[in-house]
Coordinates of C-alpha atoms and ligand atoms in Angstrom, one line a residue:
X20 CA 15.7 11.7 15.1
X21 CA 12.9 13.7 13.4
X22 CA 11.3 12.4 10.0
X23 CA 13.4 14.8 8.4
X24 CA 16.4 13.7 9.8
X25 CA 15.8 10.2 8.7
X26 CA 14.9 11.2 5.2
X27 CA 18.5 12.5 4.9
X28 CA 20.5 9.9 5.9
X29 CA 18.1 7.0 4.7
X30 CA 19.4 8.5 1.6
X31 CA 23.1 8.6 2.9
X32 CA 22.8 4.9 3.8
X33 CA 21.0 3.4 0.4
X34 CA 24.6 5.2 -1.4
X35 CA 26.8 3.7 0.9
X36 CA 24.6 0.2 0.5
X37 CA 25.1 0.6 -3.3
X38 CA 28.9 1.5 -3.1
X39 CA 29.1 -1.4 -0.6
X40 CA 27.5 -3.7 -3.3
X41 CA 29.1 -2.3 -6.2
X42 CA 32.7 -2.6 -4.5
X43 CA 32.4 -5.6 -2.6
X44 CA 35.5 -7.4 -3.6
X45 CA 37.5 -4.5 -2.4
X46 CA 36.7 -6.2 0.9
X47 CA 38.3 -9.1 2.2
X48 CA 36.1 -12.2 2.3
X49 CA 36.7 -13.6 5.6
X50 CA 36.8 -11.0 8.0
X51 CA 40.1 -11.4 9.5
X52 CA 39.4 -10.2 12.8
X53 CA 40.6 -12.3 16.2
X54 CA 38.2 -13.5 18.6
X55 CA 36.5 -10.6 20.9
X56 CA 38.8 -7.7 19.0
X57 CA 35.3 -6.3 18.3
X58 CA 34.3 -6.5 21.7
X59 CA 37.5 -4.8 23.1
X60 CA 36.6 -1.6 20.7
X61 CA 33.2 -1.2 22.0
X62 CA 32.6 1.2 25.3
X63 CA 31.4 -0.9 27.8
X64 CA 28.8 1.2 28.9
X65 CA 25.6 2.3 26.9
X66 CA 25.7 6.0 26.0
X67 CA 24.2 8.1 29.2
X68 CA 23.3 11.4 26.7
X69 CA 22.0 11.3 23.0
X70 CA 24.8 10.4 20.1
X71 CA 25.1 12.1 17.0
X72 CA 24.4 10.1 14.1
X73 CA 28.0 11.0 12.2
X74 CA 29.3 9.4 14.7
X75 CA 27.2 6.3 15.3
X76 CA 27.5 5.6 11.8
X77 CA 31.5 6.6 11.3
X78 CA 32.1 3.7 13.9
X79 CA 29.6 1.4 12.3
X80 CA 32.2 1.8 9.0
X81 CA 35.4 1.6 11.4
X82 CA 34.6 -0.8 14.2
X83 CA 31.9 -3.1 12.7
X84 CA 32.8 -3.4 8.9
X85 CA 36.3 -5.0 9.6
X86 CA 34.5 -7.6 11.5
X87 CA 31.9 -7.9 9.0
X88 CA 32.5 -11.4 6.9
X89 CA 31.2 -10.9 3.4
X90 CA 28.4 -13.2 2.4
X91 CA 27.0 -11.2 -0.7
X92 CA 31.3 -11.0 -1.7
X93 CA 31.5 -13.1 -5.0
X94 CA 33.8 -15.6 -4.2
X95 CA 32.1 -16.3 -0.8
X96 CA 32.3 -19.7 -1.9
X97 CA 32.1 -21.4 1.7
X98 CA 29.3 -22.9 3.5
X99 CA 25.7 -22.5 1.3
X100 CA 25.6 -19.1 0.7
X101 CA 22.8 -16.2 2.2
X102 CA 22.4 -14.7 -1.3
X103 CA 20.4 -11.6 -1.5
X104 CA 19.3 -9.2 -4.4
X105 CA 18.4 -5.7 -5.0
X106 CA 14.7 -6.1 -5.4
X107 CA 14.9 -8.5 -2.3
X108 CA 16.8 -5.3 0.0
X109 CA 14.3 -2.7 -1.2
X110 CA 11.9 -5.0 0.1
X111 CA 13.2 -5.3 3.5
X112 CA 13.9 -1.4 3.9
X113 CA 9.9 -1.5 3.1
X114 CA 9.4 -4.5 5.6
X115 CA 11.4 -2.5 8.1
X116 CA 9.7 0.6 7.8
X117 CA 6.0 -0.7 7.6
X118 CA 7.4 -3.1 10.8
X119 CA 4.3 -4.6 11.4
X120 CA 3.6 -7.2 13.4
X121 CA 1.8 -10.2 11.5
X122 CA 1.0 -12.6 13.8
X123 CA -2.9 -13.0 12.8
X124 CA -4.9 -12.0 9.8
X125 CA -6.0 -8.6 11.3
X126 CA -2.9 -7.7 12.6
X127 CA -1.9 -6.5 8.8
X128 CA -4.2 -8.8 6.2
X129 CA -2.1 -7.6 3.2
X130 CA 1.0 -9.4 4.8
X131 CA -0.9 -12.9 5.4
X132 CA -3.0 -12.7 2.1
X133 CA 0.3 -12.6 0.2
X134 CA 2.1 -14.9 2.1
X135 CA -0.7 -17.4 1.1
X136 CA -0.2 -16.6 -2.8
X137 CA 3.7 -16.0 -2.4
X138 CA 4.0 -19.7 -0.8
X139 CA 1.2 -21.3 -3.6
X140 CA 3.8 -19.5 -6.7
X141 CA 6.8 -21.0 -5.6
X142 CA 4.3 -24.3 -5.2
X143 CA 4.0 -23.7 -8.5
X144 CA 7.8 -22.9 -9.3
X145 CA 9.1 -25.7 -8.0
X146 CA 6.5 -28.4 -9.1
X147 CA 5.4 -29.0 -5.0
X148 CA 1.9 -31.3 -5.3
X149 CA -0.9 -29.4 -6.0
X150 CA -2.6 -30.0 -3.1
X151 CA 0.1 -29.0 -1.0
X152 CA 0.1 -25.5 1.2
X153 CA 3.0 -23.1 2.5
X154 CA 4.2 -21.6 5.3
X155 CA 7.3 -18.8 5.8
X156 CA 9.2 -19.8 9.1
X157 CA 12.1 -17.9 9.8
X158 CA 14.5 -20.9 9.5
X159 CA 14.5 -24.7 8.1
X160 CA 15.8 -25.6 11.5
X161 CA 11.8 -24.4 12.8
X162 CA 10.5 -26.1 9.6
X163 CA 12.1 -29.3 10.9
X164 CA 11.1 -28.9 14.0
X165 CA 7.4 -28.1 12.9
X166 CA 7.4 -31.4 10.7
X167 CA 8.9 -33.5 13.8
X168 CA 6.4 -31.8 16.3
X169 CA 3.3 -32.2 14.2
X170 CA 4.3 -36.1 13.4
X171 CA 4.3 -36.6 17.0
X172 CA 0.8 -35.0 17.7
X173 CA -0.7 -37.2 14.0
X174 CA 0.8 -40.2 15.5
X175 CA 0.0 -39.8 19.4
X176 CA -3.7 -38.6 17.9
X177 CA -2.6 -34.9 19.5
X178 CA -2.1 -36.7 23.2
X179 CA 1.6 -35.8 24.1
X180 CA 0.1 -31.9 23.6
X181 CA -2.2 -32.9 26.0
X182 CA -0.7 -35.2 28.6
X183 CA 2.4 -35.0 28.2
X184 CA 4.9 -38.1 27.5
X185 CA 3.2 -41.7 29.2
X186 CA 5.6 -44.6 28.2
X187 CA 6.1 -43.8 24.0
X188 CA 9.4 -44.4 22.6
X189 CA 9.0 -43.2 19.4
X190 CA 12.0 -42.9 17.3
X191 CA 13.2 -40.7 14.0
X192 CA 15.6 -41.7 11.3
X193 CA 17.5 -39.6 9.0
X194 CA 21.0 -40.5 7.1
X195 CA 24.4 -40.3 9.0
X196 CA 24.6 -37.0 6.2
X197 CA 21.6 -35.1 7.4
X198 CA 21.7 -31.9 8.5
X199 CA 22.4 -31.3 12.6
X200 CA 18.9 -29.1 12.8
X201 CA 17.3 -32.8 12.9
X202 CA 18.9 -34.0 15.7
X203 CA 18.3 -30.1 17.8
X204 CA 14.3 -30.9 16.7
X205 CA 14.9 -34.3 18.1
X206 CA 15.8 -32.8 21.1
X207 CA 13.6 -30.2 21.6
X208 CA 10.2 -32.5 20.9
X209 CA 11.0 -34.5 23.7
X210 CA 12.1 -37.6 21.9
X211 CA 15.6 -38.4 23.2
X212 CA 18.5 -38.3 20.8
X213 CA 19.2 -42.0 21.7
X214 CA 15.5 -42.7 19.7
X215 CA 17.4 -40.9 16.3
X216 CA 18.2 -43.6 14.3
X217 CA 21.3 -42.6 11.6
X218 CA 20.8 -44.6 8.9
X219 CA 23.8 -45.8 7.1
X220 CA 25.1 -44.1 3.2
X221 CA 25.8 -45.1 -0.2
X222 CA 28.6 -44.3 -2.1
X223 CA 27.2 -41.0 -3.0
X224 CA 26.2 -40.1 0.3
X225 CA 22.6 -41.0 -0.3
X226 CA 20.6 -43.1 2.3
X227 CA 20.5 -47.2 2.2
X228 CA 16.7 -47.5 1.8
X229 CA 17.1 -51.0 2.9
X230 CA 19.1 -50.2 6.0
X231 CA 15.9 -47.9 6.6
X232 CA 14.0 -50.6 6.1
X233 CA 15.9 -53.2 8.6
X234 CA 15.8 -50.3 11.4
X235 CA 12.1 -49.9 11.2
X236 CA 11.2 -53.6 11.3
X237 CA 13.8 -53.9 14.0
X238 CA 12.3 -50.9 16.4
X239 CA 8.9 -52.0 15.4
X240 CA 9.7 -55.6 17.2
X241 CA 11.3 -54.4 20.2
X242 CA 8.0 -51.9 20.6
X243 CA 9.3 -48.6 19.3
X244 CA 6.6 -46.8 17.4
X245 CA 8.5 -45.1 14.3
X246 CA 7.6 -41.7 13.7
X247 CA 9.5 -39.6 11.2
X248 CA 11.9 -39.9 8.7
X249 CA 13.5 -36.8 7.7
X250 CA 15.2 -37.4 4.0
X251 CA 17.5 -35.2 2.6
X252 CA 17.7 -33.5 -0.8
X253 CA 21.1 -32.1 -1.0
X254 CA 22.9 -33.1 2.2
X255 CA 24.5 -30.3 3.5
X256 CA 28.4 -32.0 3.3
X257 CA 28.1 -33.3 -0.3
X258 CA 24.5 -31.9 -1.3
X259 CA 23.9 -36.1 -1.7
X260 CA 20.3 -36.9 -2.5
X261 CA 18.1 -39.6 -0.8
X262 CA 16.0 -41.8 -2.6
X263 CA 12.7 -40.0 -2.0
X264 CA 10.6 -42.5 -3.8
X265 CA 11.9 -45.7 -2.2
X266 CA 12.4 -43.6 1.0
X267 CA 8.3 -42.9 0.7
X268 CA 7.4 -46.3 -0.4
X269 CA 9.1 -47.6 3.2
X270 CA 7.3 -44.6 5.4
X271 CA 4.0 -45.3 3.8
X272 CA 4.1 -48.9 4.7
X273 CA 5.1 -48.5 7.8
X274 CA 2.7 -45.6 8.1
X275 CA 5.4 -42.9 9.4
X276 CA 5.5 -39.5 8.6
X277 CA 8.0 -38.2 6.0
X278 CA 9.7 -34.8 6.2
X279 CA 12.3 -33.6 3.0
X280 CA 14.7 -31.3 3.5
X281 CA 16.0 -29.5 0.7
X282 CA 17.4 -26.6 2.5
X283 CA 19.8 -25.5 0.1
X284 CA 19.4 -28.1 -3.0
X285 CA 15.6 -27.6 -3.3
X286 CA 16.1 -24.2 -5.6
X287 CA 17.0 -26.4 -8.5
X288 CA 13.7 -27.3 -8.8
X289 CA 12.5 -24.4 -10.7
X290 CA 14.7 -26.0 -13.9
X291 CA 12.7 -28.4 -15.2
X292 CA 15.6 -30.6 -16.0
X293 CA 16.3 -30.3 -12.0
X294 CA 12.7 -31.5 -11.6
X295 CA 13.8 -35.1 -10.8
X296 CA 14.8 -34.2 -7.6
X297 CA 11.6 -34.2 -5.9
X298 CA 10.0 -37.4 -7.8
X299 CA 8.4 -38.9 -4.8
X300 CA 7.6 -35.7 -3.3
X301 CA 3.7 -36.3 -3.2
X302 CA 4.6 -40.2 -1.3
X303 CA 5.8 -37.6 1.5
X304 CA 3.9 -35.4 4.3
X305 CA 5.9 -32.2 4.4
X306 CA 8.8 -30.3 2.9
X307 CA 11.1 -27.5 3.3
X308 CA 13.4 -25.2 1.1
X309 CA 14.8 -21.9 1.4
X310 CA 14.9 -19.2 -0.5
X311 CA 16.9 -17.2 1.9
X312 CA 19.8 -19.8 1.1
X313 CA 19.9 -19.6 -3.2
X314 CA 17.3 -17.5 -4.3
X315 CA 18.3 -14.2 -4.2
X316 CA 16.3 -13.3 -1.2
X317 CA 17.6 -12.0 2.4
X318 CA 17.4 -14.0 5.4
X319 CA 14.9 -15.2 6.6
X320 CA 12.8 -16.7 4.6
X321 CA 12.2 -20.4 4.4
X322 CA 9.5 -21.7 2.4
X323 CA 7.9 -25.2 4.7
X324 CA 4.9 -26.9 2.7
X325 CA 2.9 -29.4 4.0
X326 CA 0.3 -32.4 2.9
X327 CA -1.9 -32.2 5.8
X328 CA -2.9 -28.2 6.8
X329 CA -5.3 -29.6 9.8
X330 CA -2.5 -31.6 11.2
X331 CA 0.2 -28.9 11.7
X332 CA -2.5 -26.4 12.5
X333 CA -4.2 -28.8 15.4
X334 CA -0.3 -29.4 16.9
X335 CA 0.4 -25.8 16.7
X336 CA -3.1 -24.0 17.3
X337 CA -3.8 -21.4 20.4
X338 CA -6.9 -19.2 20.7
X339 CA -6.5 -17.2 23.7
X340 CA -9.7 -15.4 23.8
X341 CA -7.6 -11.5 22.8
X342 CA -6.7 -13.5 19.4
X343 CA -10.1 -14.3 18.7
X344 CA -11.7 -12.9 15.1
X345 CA -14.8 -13.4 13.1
X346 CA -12.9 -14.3 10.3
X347 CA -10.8 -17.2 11.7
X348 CA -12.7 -19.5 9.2
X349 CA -11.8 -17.3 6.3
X350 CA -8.1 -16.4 7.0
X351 CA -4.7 -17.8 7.3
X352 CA -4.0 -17.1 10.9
X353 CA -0.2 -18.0 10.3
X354 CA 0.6 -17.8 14.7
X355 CA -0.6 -21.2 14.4
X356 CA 1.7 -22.4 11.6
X357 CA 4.4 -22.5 13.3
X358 CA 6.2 -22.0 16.8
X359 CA 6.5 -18.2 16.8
X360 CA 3.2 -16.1 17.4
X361 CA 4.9 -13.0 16.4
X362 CA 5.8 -12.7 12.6
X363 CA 7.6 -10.3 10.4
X364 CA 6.5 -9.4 7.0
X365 CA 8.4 -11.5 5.0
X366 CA 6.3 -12.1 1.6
X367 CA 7.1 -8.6 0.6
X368 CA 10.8 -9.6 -0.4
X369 CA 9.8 -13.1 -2.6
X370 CA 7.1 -10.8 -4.0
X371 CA 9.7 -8.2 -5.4
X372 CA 12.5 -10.9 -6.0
X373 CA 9.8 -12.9 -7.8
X374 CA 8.0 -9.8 -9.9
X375 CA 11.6 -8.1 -10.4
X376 CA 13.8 -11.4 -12.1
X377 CA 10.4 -13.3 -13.4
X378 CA 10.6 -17.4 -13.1
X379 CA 13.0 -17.2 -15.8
X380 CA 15.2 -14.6 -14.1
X381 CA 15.8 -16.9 -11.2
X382 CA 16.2 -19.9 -13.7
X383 CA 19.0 -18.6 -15.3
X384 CA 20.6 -17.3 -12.0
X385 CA 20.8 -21.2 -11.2
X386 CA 21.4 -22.3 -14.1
X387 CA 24.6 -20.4 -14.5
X388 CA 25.7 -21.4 -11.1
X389 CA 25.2 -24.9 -12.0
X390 CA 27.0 -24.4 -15.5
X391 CA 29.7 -22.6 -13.3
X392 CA 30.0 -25.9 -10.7
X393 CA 30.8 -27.8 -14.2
X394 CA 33.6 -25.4 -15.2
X395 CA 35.6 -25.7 -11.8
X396 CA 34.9 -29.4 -11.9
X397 CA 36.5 -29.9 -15.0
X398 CA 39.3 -28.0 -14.2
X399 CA 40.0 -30.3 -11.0
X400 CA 39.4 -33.1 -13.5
X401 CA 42.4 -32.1 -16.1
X402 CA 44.7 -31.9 -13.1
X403 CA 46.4 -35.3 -12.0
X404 CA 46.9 -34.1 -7.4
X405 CA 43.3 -33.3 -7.6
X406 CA 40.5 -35.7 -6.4
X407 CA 36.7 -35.4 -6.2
X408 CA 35.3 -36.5 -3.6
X409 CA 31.4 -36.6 -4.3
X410 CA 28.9 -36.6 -6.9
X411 CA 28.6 -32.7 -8.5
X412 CA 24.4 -32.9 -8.8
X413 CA 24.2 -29.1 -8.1
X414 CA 26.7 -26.4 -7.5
X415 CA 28.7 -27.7 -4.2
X416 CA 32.0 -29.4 -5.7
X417 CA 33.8 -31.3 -2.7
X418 CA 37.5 -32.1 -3.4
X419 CA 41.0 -31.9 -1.9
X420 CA 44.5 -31.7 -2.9
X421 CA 46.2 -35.2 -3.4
X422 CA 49.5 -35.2 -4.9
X423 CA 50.4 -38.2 -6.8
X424 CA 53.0 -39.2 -4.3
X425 CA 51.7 -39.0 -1.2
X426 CA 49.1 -41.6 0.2
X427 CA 49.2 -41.8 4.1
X428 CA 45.6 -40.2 5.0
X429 CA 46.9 -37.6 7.8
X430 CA 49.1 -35.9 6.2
X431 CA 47.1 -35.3 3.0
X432 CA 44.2 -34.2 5.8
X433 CA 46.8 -31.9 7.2
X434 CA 47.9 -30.7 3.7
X435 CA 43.9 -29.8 3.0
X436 CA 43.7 -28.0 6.1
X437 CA 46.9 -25.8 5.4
X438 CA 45.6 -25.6 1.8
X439 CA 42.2 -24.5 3.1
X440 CA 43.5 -21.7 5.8
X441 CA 46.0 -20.1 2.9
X442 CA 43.4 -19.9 0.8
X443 CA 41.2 -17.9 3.2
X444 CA 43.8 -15.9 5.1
X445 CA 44.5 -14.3 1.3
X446 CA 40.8 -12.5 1.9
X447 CA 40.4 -13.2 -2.4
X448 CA 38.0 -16.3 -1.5
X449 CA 36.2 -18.3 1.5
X450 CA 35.9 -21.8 1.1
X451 CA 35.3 -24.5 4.2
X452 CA 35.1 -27.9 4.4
X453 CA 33.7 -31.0 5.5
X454 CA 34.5 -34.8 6.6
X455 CA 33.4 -37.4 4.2
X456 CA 34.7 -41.0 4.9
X457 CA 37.9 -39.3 7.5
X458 CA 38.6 -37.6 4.9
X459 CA 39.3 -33.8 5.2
X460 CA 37.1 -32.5 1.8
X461 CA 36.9 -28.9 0.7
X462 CA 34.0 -27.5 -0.5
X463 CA 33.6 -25.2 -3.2
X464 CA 29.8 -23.6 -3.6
X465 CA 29.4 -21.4 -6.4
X466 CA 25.4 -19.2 -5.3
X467 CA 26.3 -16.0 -5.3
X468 CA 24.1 -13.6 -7.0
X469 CA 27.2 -11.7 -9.0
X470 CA 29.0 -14.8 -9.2
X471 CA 30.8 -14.8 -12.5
X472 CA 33.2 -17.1 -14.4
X473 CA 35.8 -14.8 -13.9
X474 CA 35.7 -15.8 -10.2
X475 CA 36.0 -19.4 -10.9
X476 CA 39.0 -19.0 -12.6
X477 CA 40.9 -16.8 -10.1
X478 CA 40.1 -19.2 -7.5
X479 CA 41.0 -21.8 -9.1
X480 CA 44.4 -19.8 -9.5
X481 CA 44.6 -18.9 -6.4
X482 CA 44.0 -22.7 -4.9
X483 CA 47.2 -23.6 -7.4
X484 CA 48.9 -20.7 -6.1
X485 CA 48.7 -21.8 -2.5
X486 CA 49.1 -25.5 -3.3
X487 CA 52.7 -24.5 -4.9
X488 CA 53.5 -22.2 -1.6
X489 CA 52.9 -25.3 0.3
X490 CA 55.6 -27.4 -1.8
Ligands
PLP16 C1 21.3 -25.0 5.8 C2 20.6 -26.3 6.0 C3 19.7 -26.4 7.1 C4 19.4 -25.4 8.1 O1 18.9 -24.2 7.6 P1 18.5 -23.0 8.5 O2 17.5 -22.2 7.7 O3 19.8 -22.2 8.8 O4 17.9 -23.5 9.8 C5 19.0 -27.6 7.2 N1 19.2 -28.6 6.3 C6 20.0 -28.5 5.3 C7 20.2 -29.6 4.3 C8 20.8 -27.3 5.1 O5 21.7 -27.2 4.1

């Protein structure tokens, strides 16, 4: 493919991207496809002579869209969603076409040098302590595992780096809520999963500070060291929120390191009357949200800020003599932020999404999703076989279907579950669900960029729908 080539259909792509977008809910949500019926379409050996592009891209329409489940679809209401934007896709066709490699300053200064003031505006955004500094990783999984590693080398004073594990047994604790990327970081650092310690919940799903507290002192007397605590700010079932400040008064006492996730939930924090969710931020040593989950801006990008810059750079840091610079004093040399050396641009996209909706863009995006959790909420309040099943701090509503008359646990699990697969096998709505208490929850998460109220209703129709073609 010539330049010229590629100027023509780059402009035959960006109308089918924009006919894609503007007639999304044409598609079904869920892409109904059975296991490996992709596969089976695909030759199953690689092209010996050149393709034409017509034909490249009339299969990418017939063979990969049907298996294609759609995530920027308006009532993709399952899971947290991947929202994206327009500014934030123009962004990554730039990011694609520049493709640089920004591992270290030089390797493309413009790339690093805006990373450093995207990551201190969303500081700013969201309220993060001043004194505070950013990195993109490409997930909050690596953020996690960043905070965990980095607690390990602070606490061993950088030894297991160096030597290797001697006779530690340092141990973690997160809620029995908290994400599963906490217990993969447990894993990977070397720690054992038997030293994660899943501390026991509330009635909203929130963490027992005192049942924290009891765990520590009880490792600490049988001669565990306690490392981290990773606390949660909207739990990925129920989006519950641990008690960060009493959570931060335990860690500093005990002198442990405290990571917050707030994967999904942390976007709220650019309302200021969401700001209470991170009061007792500063009491902690790292933190990690992503904007490639609710802020209107393409995976991946997840923003990971941290107290102590020396501390995460000394776990993290490699200078093999080809990455050596004179202005390594100057610079952000982000390789040694993080696991990865290689980098893509990825500031480009929060620059646009940022510069394009303003602060008060992006306010009102959340703010209308938050308004629109309200609206279904109510409506499963006004109706006597519906049941909440958790706190509605944000715009996840977890629920189920519980008819008056029925009471026996399994078979209102099994109704949810028939509920829940009519509802998605109709291709008008994606919703999946969780287990809080045994109990078989749906959840309902209303983030997507053209998310309207018009939406809410017909799924709330369609959910009644289904629930009488049960009966
Ligand atoms: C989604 C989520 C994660 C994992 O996010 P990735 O960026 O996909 O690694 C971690 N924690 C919470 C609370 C989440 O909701």
């Amino acid at each position: 493919m010539n330049a010229q080539e590629f100027r023509q259909r780059a402009h035959q792509l960006v109308e089918w991207m924009a006919d894609y977008l503007e007639n999304v809910e044409q598609y079904p949500v869920k892409s109904p496809v059975k296991p490996r019926q992709i596969l089976a379409s695909l030759p199953a050996k690689p092209p010996h002579d050149p393709e034409h592009f017509d034909l490249i891209f009339s299969d990418f329409q017939e063979k990969i869209m049907p298996g294609i489940t759609h995530w920027q679809h308006p009532a993709f209401f399952a899971y947290f969603p991947a929202n994206s934007s327009f500014p934030s896709i123009l962004a990554e066709m730039l990011t694609a076409t520049l493709a640089s490699q920004c591992m270290i300053w030089e390797t493309s200064p413009a790339a690093a040098e805006l990373e450093e003031q995207m990551m201190e505006w969303l500081r700013q955004m969201m309220n993060i302590p001043d004194d505070w500094v950013g990195v993109i990783q490409d997930t909050a999984s690596t953020a996690t595992l960043c905070a965990i590693l980095t607690a390990r080398e602070k606490l061993s004073n950088y030894q297991i780096n160096e030597q290797g594990f001697a006779n530690q047994a340092f141990t973690v604790y997160c809620s029995t809520q908290t994400h599963s990327s906490i217990d993969k970081a447990v894993k990977i650092a070397g720690l054992g999963k038997q030293n994660l310690r899943k501390i026991a919940v509330d009635e909203r799903f929130a963490m027992l500070p005192e049942a924290l507290e009891t765990t520590i002192q009880t490792d600490i007397a049988e001669g565990k060291r306690p490392l981290c605590v990773v606390a949660a700010i909207g739990t990925t079932s129920s989006t519950a929120i641990d008690p960060l400040r009493q959570i931060g008064e335990i860690c500093q006492k005990y002198g442990v390191f405290l990571h917050v996730d707030g994967a999904y939930a942390g976007t709220a924090a650019i309302l200021p009357e969401k700001r209470w969710i991170l009061d007792g931020l500063e009491l902690a040593d790292s933190y990690v949200f992503n904007p490639h989950k609710w802020m209107l801006t393409n995976f991946d990008c997840t923003a990971y800020y941290v107290k102590d810059k020396e501390a995460l750079i000394r776990t993290f840091e490699i200078l093999p003599e080809y990455l050596k610079t004179k202005n390594d004093n100057q610079v952000n040399n982000y390789r040694d932020w993080g696991v990865q050396l290689g980098r893509r641009f990825r500031a480009l996209k929060l620059w646009f999404v940022i510069r394009t909706y303003g602060v008060a863009g992006i306010q009102a995006k959340i703010r209308l999703h938050l308004d629109l959790a309200q609206l279904f909420k109510q409506k499963l309040e006004a109706h006597p076989d519906f049941e909440i099943l958790a706190p509605v701090d944000f715009n996840l509503i977890c629920f189920r279907y519980k008819p008056l008359i029925i009471n026996d646990l399994e078979q209102i699990n099994q109704l949810n579950t028939q509920l829940l697969d009519k509802i998605n096998q109709s291709g008008k709505a994606y919703l999946t669900h969780t287990k809080l208490n045994d109990v078989y929850t749906l959840r309902l998460v209303i983030g997507q960029t053209q998310v309207e109220s018009r939406h809410v209703e017909a799924v709330w129709d369609l959910i009644l729908e289904k629930v009488e073609e049960l009966n």
